[in-house]
Amino acid sequence: MIAGDRQAPPAGPAAPRIAVAVTTFHTPQDVVVAMLESLAVAACVCASRWPGVSFDLTLVDNTPGGTDRARLQALLDRFAPGGEGRGVEGRVALSSRLLSGHGNVGFGAANNLALLDRDADILIVANPDLVYEPEAFAALLDVFAREPEAGLVTPAFVEAAGAGQGATARHVSHLCKRYPSFAVLFGRGFLPAGLRRGLSREIAAYAMADKPADRDWWDPPIVTGAFMAFRAPVFRAIGGFDPRFFLYFEDFDISLRAARLTRLHFAAGVRMVHDGGDAGRKGWKHVRMFSASAFRFWAKHGFRLFAVKDTPPRRVSG
């Protein structure tokens, strides 16, 4: 299952305990299988680099009445068997549990249920539509070991550059953002391409197109909720996600709150594939949720009609 020779562990503190939360809502079978398979492989590779590392995976079933319980439990039993001390091919401590029956409480609240009570050193929020590169978790631990100031790490995302171009033809991007304005969010999400050209400079600034995806850098104002790796004391100190954000902008909000306590770090070597999407592609229900969450975000952090710029965090001392 693992290719390559065992590598010596990096110098530094003992290998940490990692808790991963993945929230599902009628997520297709092939998507969950691909995620679990790649997570198991990446966990094994991590254990070869960091002997003694442990993974605690929580799947959160947000379907009403827990209608996905049986299907998700069967997948966990197959790819990430639960129970203390059990693991993938005996090579990594990978325990799991399923939370189900609580209903659709929203993305942020679901991750709070999964992570706030975990006895772990690193807390990871991850979408179900991720496929991890084998070195992803090992590279993540390397970052935390060499960058003690980093309290929240965001990865690089990989996608094929085009059909028929081969496995090496890949595009790597970050999903970091500057503080959003109304004009940029509306133009980016809902205007046709021809009308969007007038906002192209502002949209590029919002998406931090001036920042590289092939090397590390510090202090993105906002990072994506598709994958967030927190030092556990940071996540606990800010109380996790604000549950008032049912869907959308919970990652914007928690990024700004985390930046008041710690530093955010983009890690180019932590890589995975993400199949995301815009609210505008998902129908009017998602457009309404997106809009409601956007105005909730601005009500909490401040409204901007046009300007897009870096917002220095109000760092809390002590």
PDB file of C-alpha atoms in Angstrom:
ATOM      1  CA  MET A   1       0.000   0.000   0.000  1.00  0.00           C
ATOM      2  CA  ILE A   2       2.934   2.329   0.662  1.00  0.00           C
ATOM      3  CA  ALA A   3       5.703   2.880  -1.871  1.00  0.00           C
ATOM      4  CA  GLY A   4       9.233   3.907  -0.976  1.00  0.00           C
ATOM      5  CA  ASP A   5      11.579   3.362   1.914  1.00  0.00           C
ATOM      6  CA  ARG A   6      10.911   4.392   5.474  1.00  0.00           C
ATOM      7  CA  GLN A   7      12.334   7.834   6.216  1.00  0.00           C
ATOM      8  CA  ALA A   8      13.814   9.090   9.442  1.00  0.00           C
ATOM      9  CA  PRO A   9      11.410  11.261  11.452  1.00  0.00           C
ATOM     10  CA  PRO A  10      12.107  14.989  11.469  1.00  0.00           C
ATOM     11  CA  ALA A  11      13.795  16.461  14.510  1.00  0.00           C
ATOM     12  CA  GLY A  12      11.474  18.158  16.973  1.00  0.00           C
ATOM     13  CA  PRO A  13       8.687  17.351  19.417  1.00  0.00           C
ATOM     14  CA  ALA A  14       7.014  13.970  19.691  1.00  0.00           C
ATOM     15  CA  ALA A  15       4.626  13.031  16.909  1.00  0.00           C
ATOM     16  CA  PRO A  16       1.253  14.596  17.669  1.00  0.00           C
ATOM     17  CA  ARG A  17      -2.268  13.306  17.891  1.00  0.00           C
ATOM     18  CA  ILE A  18      -4.336  14.456  14.926  1.00  0.00           C
ATOM     19  CA  ALA A  19      -8.136  14.704  14.928  1.00  0.00           C
ATOM     20  CA  VAL A  20      -9.876  15.049  11.555  1.00  0.00           C
ATOM     21  CA  ALA A  21     -13.527  16.066  11.107  1.00  0.00           C
ATOM     22  CA  VAL A  22     -15.381  15.456   7.848  1.00  0.00           C
ATOM     23  CA  THR A  23     -19.010  16.584   7.528  1.00  0.00           C
ATOM     24  CA  THR A  24     -21.213  14.861   4.965  1.00  0.00           C
ATOM     25  CA  PHE A  25     -24.684  15.598   3.613  1.00  0.00           C
ATOM     26  CA  HIS A  26     -25.876  12.998   1.091  1.00  0.00           C
ATOM     27  CA  THR A  27     -22.304  12.905  -0.230  1.00  0.00           C
ATOM     28  CA  PRO A  28     -22.023  10.432  -3.152  1.00  0.00           C
ATOM     29  CA  GLN A  29     -20.497   7.045  -2.441  1.00  0.00           C
ATOM     30  CA  ASP A  30     -17.578   7.385  -4.842  1.00  0.00           C
ATOM     31  CA  VAL A  31     -16.614  10.745  -3.318  1.00  0.00           C
ATOM     32  CA  VAL A  32     -16.530   9.379   0.235  1.00  0.00           C
ATOM     33  CA  VAL A  33     -14.637   6.261  -0.856  1.00  0.00           C
ATOM     34  CA  ALA A  34     -11.985   8.294  -2.695  1.00  0.00           C
ATOM     35  CA  MET A  35     -11.534  10.534   0.342  1.00  0.00           C
ATOM     36  CA  LEU A  36     -11.252   7.659   2.824  1.00  0.00           C
ATOM     37  CA  GLU A  37      -8.876   5.660   0.626  1.00  0.00           C
ATOM     38  CA  SER A  38      -6.541   8.616   0.142  1.00  0.00           C
ATOM     39  CA  LEU A  39      -6.743   9.604   3.821  1.00  0.00           C
ATOM     40  CA  ALA A  40      -5.747   6.077   4.891  1.00  0.00           C
ATOM     41  CA  VAL A  41      -2.775   6.061   2.522  1.00  0.00           C
ATOM     42  CA  ALA A  42      -1.668   9.556   3.602  1.00  0.00           C
ATOM     43  CA  ALA A  43      -1.960   8.536   7.261  1.00  0.00           C
ATOM     44  CA  CYS A  44       0.266   5.504   6.639  1.00  0.00           C
ATOM     45  CA  VAL A  45       2.868   7.597   4.829  1.00  0.00           C
ATOM     46  CA  CYS A  46       2.767  10.060   7.716  1.00  0.00           C
ATOM     47  CA  ALA A  47       3.376   7.247  10.202  1.00  0.00           C
ATOM     48  CA  SER A  48       6.459   6.177   8.230  1.00  0.00           C
ATOM     49  CA  ARG A  49       7.851   9.696   8.679  1.00  0.00           C
ATOM     50  CA  TRP A  50       6.484  10.371  12.167  1.00  0.00           C
ATOM     51  CA  PRO A  51       6.473   7.093  14.133  1.00  0.00           C
ATOM     52  CA  GLY A  52       3.816   7.093  16.823  1.00  0.00           C
ATOM     53  CA  VAL A  53       1.512   9.608  15.137  1.00  0.00           C
ATOM     54  CA  SER A  54      -2.171   8.851  15.666  1.00  0.00           C
ATOM     55  CA  PHE A  55      -5.269   9.827  13.690  1.00  0.00           C
ATOM     56  CA  ASP A  56      -8.779  10.182  15.083  1.00  0.00           C
ATOM     57  CA  LEU A  57     -11.328  10.536  12.272  1.00  0.00           C
ATOM     58  CA  THR A  58     -14.891  11.727  12.905  1.00  0.00           C
ATOM     59  CA  LEU A  59     -17.455  11.510  10.126  1.00  0.00           C
ATOM     60  CA  VAL A  60     -20.441  13.775  10.826  1.00  0.00           C
ATOM     61  CA  ASP A  61     -23.672  12.730   9.120  1.00  0.00           C
ATOM     62  CA  ASN A  62     -25.745  15.889   8.731  1.00  0.00           C
ATOM     63  CA  THR A  63     -28.667  14.177   7.008  1.00  0.00           C
ATOM     64  CA  PRO A  64     -32.044  14.665   8.732  1.00  0.00           C
ATOM     65  CA  GLY A  65     -32.686  11.732  11.029  1.00  0.00           C
ATOM     66  CA  GLY A  66     -29.281  10.255  10.259  1.00  0.00           C
ATOM     67  CA  THR A  67     -30.517   8.555   7.106  1.00  0.00           C
ATOM     68  CA  ASP A  68     -26.920   8.004   5.934  1.00  0.00           C
ATOM     69  CA  ARG A  69     -25.836   6.283   9.148  1.00  0.00           C
ATOM     70  CA  ALA A  70     -25.656   2.705   7.894  1.00  0.00           C
ATOM     71  CA  ARG A  71     -23.886   3.576   4.637  1.00  0.00           C
ATOM     72  CA  LEU A  72     -21.268   5.773   6.305  1.00  0.00           C
ATOM     73  CA  GLN A  73     -20.615   3.299   9.110  1.00  0.00           C
ATOM     74  CA  ALA A  74     -20.009   0.551   6.561  1.00  0.00           C
ATOM     75  CA  LEU A  75     -17.468   2.760   4.789  1.00  0.00           C
ATOM     76  CA  LEU A  76     -15.701   3.578   8.051  1.00  0.00           C
ATOM     77  CA  ASP A  77     -15.550  -0.113   8.946  1.00  0.00           C
ATOM     78  CA  ARG A  78     -13.949  -0.783   5.587  1.00  0.00           C
ATOM     79  CA  PHE A  79     -11.417   2.053   5.303  1.00  0.00           C
ATOM     80  CA  ALA A  80     -10.924   3.461   8.812  1.00  0.00           C
ATOM     81  CA  PRO A  81     -11.884   0.817  11.373  1.00  0.00           C
ATOM     82  CA  GLY A  82     -12.879   2.301  14.706  1.00  0.00           C
ATOM     83  CA  GLY A  83     -11.687   1.301  18.110  1.00  0.00           C
ATOM     84  CA  GLU A  84      -8.605   2.269  20.066  1.00  0.00           C
ATOM     85  CA  GLY A  85      -5.405   0.727  18.775  1.00  0.00           C
ATOM     86  CA  ARG A  86      -6.787  -0.507  15.455  1.00  0.00           C
ATOM     87  CA  GLY A  87      -5.282   0.772  12.236  1.00  0.00           C
ATOM     88  CA  VAL A  88      -4.786   0.485   8.498  1.00  0.00           C
ATOM     89  CA  GLU A  89      -2.745  -2.669   7.886  1.00  0.00           C
ATOM     90  CA  GLY A  90      -1.389  -2.255  11.420  1.00  0.00           C
ATOM     91  CA  ARG A  91       0.895   0.577  10.309  1.00  0.00           C
ATOM     92  CA  VAL A  92      -0.790   3.637  11.805  1.00  0.00           C
ATOM     93  CA  ALA A  93      -3.137   4.284  14.716  1.00  0.00           C
ATOM     94  CA  LEU A  94      -6.284   5.366  12.850  1.00  0.00           C
ATOM     95  CA  SER A  95      -9.429   5.273  14.946  1.00  0.00           C
ATOM     96  CA  SER A  96     -12.823   6.502  13.797  1.00  0.00           C
ATOM     97  CA  ARG A  97     -16.315   7.329  14.924  1.00  0.00           C
ATOM     98  CA  LEU A  98     -19.571   8.386  13.295  1.00  0.00           C
ATOM     99  CA  LEU A  99     -21.812  11.161  14.623  1.00  0.00           C
ATOM    100  CA  SER A 100     -25.341  10.791  13.288  1.00  0.00           C
ATOM    101  CA  GLY A 101     -28.950  11.539  14.217  1.00  0.00           C
ATOM    102  CA  HIS A 102     -28.502  15.184  15.215  1.00  0.00           C
ATOM    103  CA  GLY A 103     -29.948  16.489  11.923  1.00  0.00           C
ATOM    104  CA  ASN A 104     -28.577  19.150   9.613  1.00  0.00           C
ATOM    105  CA  VAL A 105     -27.042  21.567  12.093  1.00  0.00           C
ATOM    106  CA  GLY A 106     -24.864  23.317   9.492  1.00  0.00           C
ATOM    107  CA  PHE A 107     -21.210  23.023   8.560  1.00  0.00           C
ATOM    108  CA  GLY A 108     -19.678  24.987  11.416  1.00  0.00           C
ATOM    109  CA  ALA A 109     -21.784  23.466  14.176  1.00  0.00           C
ATOM    110  CA  ALA A 110     -21.096  19.969  12.825  1.00  0.00           C
ATOM    111  CA  ASN A 111     -17.346  20.533  13.007  1.00  0.00           C
ATOM    112  CA  ASN A 112     -17.677  21.876  16.540  1.00  0.00           C
ATOM    113  CA  LEU A 113     -19.493  18.665  17.532  1.00  0.00           C
ATOM    114  CA  ALA A 114     -16.656  16.644  16.034  1.00  0.00           C
ATOM    115  CA  LEU A 115     -13.625  18.570  17.299  1.00  0.00           C
ATOM    116  CA  LEU A 116     -14.219  20.630  20.433  1.00  0.00           C
ATOM    117  CA  ASP A 117     -14.148  17.543  22.673  1.00  0.00           C
ATOM    118  CA  ARG A 118     -11.186  15.813  20.985  1.00  0.00           C
ATOM    119  CA  ASP A 119      -8.047  15.212  23.025  1.00  0.00           C
ATOM    120  CA  ALA A 120      -5.615  16.004  20.206  1.00  0.00           C
ATOM    121  CA  ASP A 121      -2.782  18.365  19.322  1.00  0.00           C
ATOM    122  CA  ILE A 122      -3.871  19.235  15.778  1.00  0.00           C
ATOM    123  CA  LEU A 123      -7.512  19.642  14.758  1.00  0.00           C
ATOM    124  CA  ILE A 124      -8.340  19.378  11.059  1.00  0.00           C
ATOM    125  CA  VAL A 125     -11.544  20.464   9.325  1.00  0.00           C
ATOM    126  CA  ALA A 126     -11.821  18.785   5.921  1.00  0.00           C
ATOM    127  CA  ASN A 127     -14.395  18.558   3.148  1.00  0.00           C
ATOM    128  CA  PRO A 128     -15.567  15.117   2.032  1.00  0.00           C
ATOM    129  CA  ASP A 129     -14.617  15.901  -1.583  1.00  0.00           C
ATOM    130  CA  LEU A 130     -10.876  15.933  -0.927  1.00  0.00           C
ATOM    131  CA  VAL A 131      -8.389  13.417  -2.295  1.00  0.00           C
ATOM    132  CA  TYR A 132      -5.142  13.634  -0.336  1.00  0.00           C
ATOM    133  CA  GLU A 133      -1.746  13.330  -1.928  1.00  0.00           C
ATOM    134  CA  PRO A 134       0.225  10.604  -0.103  1.00  0.00           C
ATOM    135  CA  GLU A 135       2.636  13.098   1.515  1.00  0.00           C
ATOM    136  CA  ALA A 136      -0.071  15.544   2.627  1.00  0.00           C
ATOM    137  CA  PHE A 137      -0.162  14.775   6.367  1.00  0.00           C
ATOM    138  CA  ALA A 138       3.591  14.212   6.681  1.00  0.00           C
ATOM    139  CA  ALA A 139       4.182  17.578   5.016  1.00  0.00           C
ATOM    140  CA  LEU A 140       1.635  19.175   7.349  1.00  0.00           C
ATOM    141  CA  LEU A 141       3.460  17.914  10.435  1.00  0.00           C
ATOM    142  CA  ASP A 142       6.731  19.166   8.970  1.00  0.00           C
ATOM    143  CA  VAL A 143       5.201  22.646   8.703  1.00  0.00           C
ATOM    144  CA  PHE A 144       3.929  22.650  12.282  1.00  0.00           C
ATOM    145  CA  ALA A 145       7.325  21.435  13.529  1.00  0.00           C
ATOM    146  CA  ARG A 146       9.407  24.073  11.734  1.00  0.00           C
ATOM    147  CA  GLU A 147       6.936  26.997  12.053  1.00  0.00           C
ATOM    148  CA  PRO A 148       5.990  27.345  15.732  1.00  0.00           C
ATOM    149  CA  GLU A 149       4.147  30.620  15.027  1.00  0.00           C
ATOM    150  CA  ALA A 150       1.699  28.909  12.657  1.00  0.00           C
ATOM    151  CA  GLY A 151      -1.592  28.283  14.421  1.00  0.00           C
ATOM    152  CA  LEU A 152      -3.722  27.693  11.316  1.00  0.00           C
ATOM    153  CA  VAL A 153      -2.331  26.091   8.149  1.00  0.00           C
ATOM    154  CA  THR A 154      -4.005  26.067   4.739  1.00  0.00           C
ATOM    155  CA  PRO A 155      -2.874  23.777   1.869  1.00  0.00           C
ATOM    156  CA  ALA A 156      -2.358  23.910  -1.874  1.00  0.00           C
ATOM    157  CA  PHE A 157      -5.019  22.375  -4.117  1.00  0.00           C
ATOM    158  CA  VAL A 158      -4.186  20.380  -7.215  1.00  0.00           C
ATOM    159  CA  GLU A 159      -6.295  19.837 -10.293  1.00  0.00           C
ATOM    160  CA  ALA A 160      -5.636  18.371 -13.724  1.00  0.00           C
ATOM    161  CA  ALA A 161      -4.686  21.037 -16.252  1.00  0.00           C
ATOM    162  CA  GLY A 162      -6.657  19.307 -19.007  1.00  0.00           C
ATOM    163  CA  ALA A 163      -7.683  15.951 -20.392  1.00  0.00           C
ATOM    164  CA  GLY A 164      -5.060  14.009 -22.250  1.00  0.00           C
ATOM    165  CA  GLN A 165      -2.131  16.047 -20.975  1.00  0.00           C
ATOM    166  CA  GLY A 166      -0.842  13.349 -18.659  1.00  0.00           C
ATOM    167  CA  ALA A 167      -0.460  13.014 -14.929  1.00  0.00           C
ATOM    168  CA  THR A 168       2.212  15.699 -14.715  1.00  0.00           C
ATOM    169  CA  ALA A 169       0.041  18.382 -16.335  1.00  0.00           C
ATOM    170  CA  ARG A 170      -1.446  19.744 -13.131  1.00  0.00           C
ATOM    171  CA  HIS A 171      -2.498  23.167 -11.930  1.00  0.00           C
ATOM    172  CA  VAL A 172      -1.753  24.092  -8.320  1.00  0.00           C
ATOM    173  CA  SER A 173      -3.647  26.881  -6.582  1.00  0.00           C
ATOM    174  CA  HIS A 174      -4.342  28.332  -3.171  1.00  0.00           C
ATOM    175  CA  LEU A 175      -7.839  29.303  -2.048  1.00  0.00           C
ATOM    176  CA  CYS A 176      -6.824  32.228   0.141  1.00  0.00           C
ATOM    177  CA  LYS A 177      -8.822  35.463   0.033  1.00  0.00           C
ATOM    178  CA  ARG A 178      -8.688  39.100   1.015  1.00  0.00           C
ATOM    179  CA  TYR A 179     -11.581  40.713   2.859  1.00  0.00           C
ATOM    180  CA  PRO A 180     -14.602  40.593   0.520  1.00  0.00           C
ATOM    181  CA  SER A 181     -16.572  43.538  -0.823  1.00  0.00           C
ATOM    182  CA  PHE A 182     -20.166  43.379  -2.044  1.00  0.00           C
ATOM    183  CA  ALA A 183     -19.170  44.352  -5.586  1.00  0.00           C
ATOM    184  CA  VAL A 184     -16.559  41.607  -5.847  1.00  0.00           C
ATOM    185  CA  LEU A 185     -18.727  38.827  -4.426  1.00  0.00           C
ATOM    186  CA  PHE A 186     -21.697  39.776  -6.607  1.00  0.00           C
ATOM    187  CA  GLY A 187     -19.576  40.190  -9.727  1.00  0.00           C
ATOM    188  CA  ARG A 188     -17.578  37.019  -9.166  1.00  0.00           C
ATOM    189  CA  GLY A 189     -20.553  34.834  -8.360  1.00  0.00           C
ATOM    190  CA  PHE A 190     -23.412  36.112 -10.473  1.00  0.00           C
ATOM    191  CA  LEU A 191     -22.386  38.416 -13.308  1.00  0.00           C
ATOM    192  CA  PRO A 192     -21.781  36.938 -16.792  1.00  0.00           C
ATOM    193  CA  ALA A 193     -18.188  36.970 -17.970  1.00  0.00           C
ATOM    194  CA  GLY A 194     -18.646  39.985 -20.241  1.00  0.00           C
ATOM    195  CA  LEU A 195     -19.958  42.213 -17.457  1.00  0.00           C
ATOM    196  CA  ARG A 196     -17.408  40.849 -15.004  1.00  0.00           C
ATOM    197  CA  ARG A 197     -14.454  42.302 -16.916  1.00  0.00           C
ATOM    198  CA  GLY A 198     -14.916  45.701 -15.323  1.00  0.00           C
ATOM    199  CA  LEU A 199     -14.214  44.144 -11.925  1.00  0.00           C
ATOM    200  CA  SER A 200     -11.364  41.903 -13.059  1.00  0.00           C
ATOM    201  CA  ARG A 201      -8.692  43.788 -11.107  1.00  0.00           C
ATOM    202  CA  GLU A 202     -10.750  43.776  -7.914  1.00  0.00           C
ATOM    203  CA  ILE A 203     -11.653  40.104  -8.300  1.00  0.00           C
ATOM    204  CA  ALA A 204      -8.007  39.178  -8.822  1.00  0.00           C
ATOM    205  CA  ALA A 205      -7.043  41.139  -5.706  1.00  0.00           C
ATOM    206  CA  TYR A 206      -9.777  39.408  -3.683  1.00  0.00           C
ATOM    207  CA  ALA A 207      -8.550  35.961  -4.830  1.00  0.00           C
ATOM    208  CA  MET A 208      -4.955  36.962  -3.953  1.00  0.00           C
ATOM    209  CA  ALA A 209      -3.798  36.274  -7.503  1.00  0.00           C
ATOM    210  CA  ASP A 210      -0.609  38.147  -6.627  1.00  0.00           C
ATOM    211  CA  LYS A 211       0.394  35.415  -4.161  1.00  0.00           C
ATOM    212  CA  PRO A 212       2.185  32.231  -5.305  1.00  0.00           C
ATOM    213  CA  ALA A 213       0.876  28.687  -4.991  1.00  0.00           C
ATOM    214  CA  ASP A 214       4.283  27.025  -5.346  1.00  0.00           C
ATOM    215  CA  ARG A 215       5.955  28.309  -2.180  1.00  0.00           C
ATOM    216  CA  ASP A 216       4.993  29.032   1.417  1.00  0.00           C
ATOM    217  CA  TRP A 217       3.900  32.454   2.654  1.00  0.00           C
ATOM    218  CA  TRP A 218       2.427  34.026   5.777  1.00  0.00           C
ATOM    219  CA  ASP A 219      -0.739  35.774   6.906  1.00  0.00           C
ATOM    220  CA  PRO A 220      -3.445  35.243   4.288  1.00  0.00           C
ATOM    221  CA  PRO A 221      -6.407  37.208   5.689  1.00  0.00           C
ATOM    222  CA  ILE A 222      -8.930  34.437   4.925  1.00  0.00           C
ATOM    223  CA  VAL A 223      -8.399  30.731   4.211  1.00  0.00           C
ATOM    224  CA  THR A 224     -10.777  28.129   2.861  1.00  0.00           C
ATOM    225  CA  GLY A 225     -12.860  25.823   5.024  1.00  0.00           C
ATOM    226  CA  ALA A 226     -12.225  22.986   2.563  1.00  0.00           C
ATOM    227  CA  PHE A 227      -9.183  22.120   4.691  1.00  0.00           C
ATOM    228  CA  MET A 228      -8.103  23.925   7.849  1.00  0.00           C
ATOM    229  CA  ALA A 229      -5.451  22.559  10.212  1.00  0.00           C
ATOM    230  CA  PHE A 230      -5.456  24.236  13.631  1.00  0.00           C
ATOM    231  CA  ARG A 231      -3.213  23.884  16.600  1.00  0.00           C
ATOM    232  CA  ALA A 232      -5.791  22.653  19.084  1.00  0.00           C
ATOM    233  CA  PRO A 233      -5.325  25.478  21.647  1.00  0.00           C
ATOM    234  CA  VAL A 234      -6.160  28.036  18.930  1.00  0.00           C
ATOM    235  CA  PHE A 235      -9.372  26.291  17.876  1.00  0.00           C
ATOM    236  CA  ARG A 236     -10.477  25.888  21.487  1.00  0.00           C
ATOM    237  CA  ALA A 237      -9.574  29.453  22.472  1.00  0.00           C
ATOM    238  CA  ILE A 238     -11.847  30.927  19.785  1.00  0.00           C
ATOM    239  CA  GLY A 239     -14.628  28.435  20.539  1.00  0.00           C
ATOM    240  CA  GLY A 240     -14.511  26.795  17.138  1.00  0.00           C
ATOM    241  CA  PHE A 241     -16.875  27.953  14.411  1.00  0.00           C
ATOM    242  CA  ASP A 242     -19.644  30.475  14.935  1.00  0.00           C
ATOM    243  CA  PRO A 243     -22.735  28.226  14.588  1.00  0.00           C
ATOM    244  CA  ARG A 244     -24.831  31.149  13.366  1.00  0.00           C
ATOM    245  CA  PHE A 245     -23.228  30.626   9.949  1.00  0.00           C
ATOM    246  CA  PHE A 246     -25.224  27.638   8.695  1.00  0.00           C
ATOM    247  CA  LEU A 247     -23.335  27.367   5.403  1.00  0.00           C
ATOM    248  CA  TYR A 248     -20.873  29.746   3.695  1.00  0.00           C
ATOM    249  CA  PHE A 249     -18.634  32.364   5.327  1.00  0.00           C
ATOM    250  CA  GLU A 250     -18.007  30.314   8.462  1.00  0.00           C
ATOM    251  CA  ASP A 251     -14.435  29.932   7.201  1.00  0.00           C
ATOM    252  CA  PHE A 252     -14.134  33.688   6.566  1.00  0.00           C
ATOM    253  CA  ASP A 253     -15.295  34.393  10.108  1.00  0.00           C
ATOM    254  CA  ILE A 254     -13.076  31.841  11.841  1.00  0.00           C
ATOM    255  CA  SER A 255     -10.038  32.948   9.803  1.00  0.00           C
ATOM    256  CA  LEU A 256     -10.395  36.531  11.036  1.00  0.00           C
ATOM    257  CA  ARG A 257     -10.946  35.408  14.628  1.00  0.00           C
ATOM    258  CA  ALA A 258      -7.982  33.014  14.547  1.00  0.00           C
ATOM    259  CA  ALA A 259      -5.724  35.744  13.155  1.00  0.00           C
ATOM    260  CA  ARG A 260      -6.278  37.753  16.330  1.00  0.00           C
ATOM    261  CA  LEU A 261      -4.562  35.000  18.318  1.00  0.00           C
ATOM    262  CA  THR A 262      -2.082  33.397  15.944  1.00  0.00           C
ATOM    263  CA  ARG A 263      -0.602  33.505  12.445  1.00  0.00           C
ATOM    264  CA  LEU A 264      -2.105  31.886   9.370  1.00  0.00           C
ATOM    265  CA  HIS A 265       0.250  30.085   7.009  1.00  0.00           C
ATOM    266  CA  PHE A 266      -0.083  28.877   3.426  1.00  0.00           C
ATOM    267  CA  ALA A 267       1.853  25.604   3.010  1.00  0.00           C
ATOM    268  CA  ALA A 268       2.568  24.818  -0.641  1.00  0.00           C
ATOM    269  CA  GLY A 269       3.872  21.322   0.157  1.00  0.00           C
ATOM    270  CA  VAL A 270       0.614  20.176   1.763  1.00  0.00           C
ATOM    271  CA  ARG A 271      -1.364  19.118  -1.303  1.00  0.00           C
ATOM    272  CA  MET A 272      -4.732  17.611  -2.133  1.00  0.00           C
ATOM    273  CA  VAL A 273      -7.360  17.623  -4.854  1.00  0.00           C
ATOM    274  CA  HIS A 274     -10.584  19.496  -4.123  1.00  0.00           C
ATOM    275  CA  ASP A 275     -13.762  19.401  -6.207  1.00  0.00           C
ATOM    276  CA  GLY A 276     -15.425  22.594  -5.000  1.00  0.00           C
ATOM    277  CA  GLY A 277     -17.960  24.906  -6.599  1.00  0.00           C
ATOM    278  CA  ASP A 278     -19.706  28.267  -6.565  1.00  0.00           C
ATOM    279  CA  ALA A 279     -23.036  28.896  -4.877  1.00  0.00           C
ATOM    280  CA  GLY A 280     -24.289  30.288  -8.167  1.00  0.00           C
ATOM    281  CA  ARG A 281     -23.876  26.858  -9.795  1.00  0.00           C
ATOM    282  CA  LYS A 282     -25.923  25.099  -7.118  1.00  0.00           C
ATOM    283  CA  GLY A 283     -29.350  26.686  -7.486  1.00  0.00           C
ATOM    284  CA  TRP A 284     -31.347  29.414  -5.788  1.00  0.00           C
ATOM    285  CA  LYS A 285     -31.457  27.743  -2.375  1.00  0.00           C
ATOM    286  CA  HIS A 286     -27.683  27.993  -2.153  1.00  0.00           C
ATOM    287  CA  VAL A 287     -27.746  31.539  -3.522  1.00  0.00           C
ATOM    288  CA  ARG A 288     -30.110  32.523  -0.692  1.00  0.00           C
ATOM    289  CA  MET A 289     -27.907  30.829   1.930  1.00  0.00           C
ATOM    290  CA  PHE A 290     -24.790  32.415   0.457  1.00  0.00           C
ATOM    291  CA  SER A 291     -26.371  35.867   0.501  1.00  0.00           C
ATOM    292  CA  ALA A 292     -27.704  35.523   4.062  1.00  0.00           C
ATOM    293  CA  SER A 293     -24.300  34.371   5.328  1.00  0.00           C
ATOM    294  CA  ALA A 294     -22.501  37.177   3.484  1.00  0.00           C
ATOM    295  CA  PHE A 295     -24.632  39.846   5.137  1.00  0.00           C
ATOM    296  CA  ARG A 296     -24.246  38.137   8.508  1.00  0.00           C
ATOM    297  CA  PHE A 297     -20.483  38.234   7.993  1.00  0.00           C
ATOM    298  CA  TRP A 298     -20.512  41.940   7.101  1.00  0.00           C
ATOM    299  CA  ALA A 299     -22.803  42.719  10.039  1.00  0.00           C
ATOM    300  CA  LYS A 300     -20.243  41.094  12.328  1.00  0.00           C
ATOM    301  CA  HIS A 301     -16.971  42.285  10.758  1.00  0.00           C
ATOM    302  CA  GLY A 302     -17.862  45.381   8.729  1.00  0.00           C
ATOM    303  CA  PHE A 303     -19.418  46.061   5.322  1.00  0.00           C
ATOM    304  CA  ARG A 304     -17.426  47.065   2.238  1.00  0.00           C
ATOM    305  CA  LEU A 305     -19.101  48.062  -0.985  1.00  0.00           C
ATOM    306  CA  PHE A 306     -16.059  48.199  -3.306  1.00  0.00           C
ATOM    307  CA  ALA A 307     -12.673  48.151  -1.604  1.00  0.00           C
ATOM    308  CA  VAL A 308     -10.682  44.918  -1.401  1.00  0.00           C
ATOM    309  CA  LYS A 309      -7.547  45.094   0.699  1.00  0.00           C
ATOM    310  CA  ASP A 310      -5.564  43.264   3.312  1.00  0.00           C
ATOM    311  CA  THR A 311      -6.982  43.624   6.800  1.00  0.00           C
ATOM    312  CA  PRO A 312      -4.272  43.453   9.464  1.00  0.00           C
ATOM    313  CA  PRO A 313      -5.520  41.255  12.320  1.00  0.00           C
ATOM    314  CA  ARG A 314      -6.186  42.825  15.679  1.00  0.00           C
ATOM    315  CA  ARG A 315      -3.737  40.547  17.479  1.00  0.00           C
ATOM    316  CA  VAL A 316      -4.621  39.701  21.089  1.00  0.00           C
ATOM    317  CA  SER A 317      -1.664  39.645  23.449  1.00  0.00           C
ATOM    318  CA  GLY A 318      -1.201  37.410  26.445  1.00  0.00           C
TER     319      GLY A 318
END
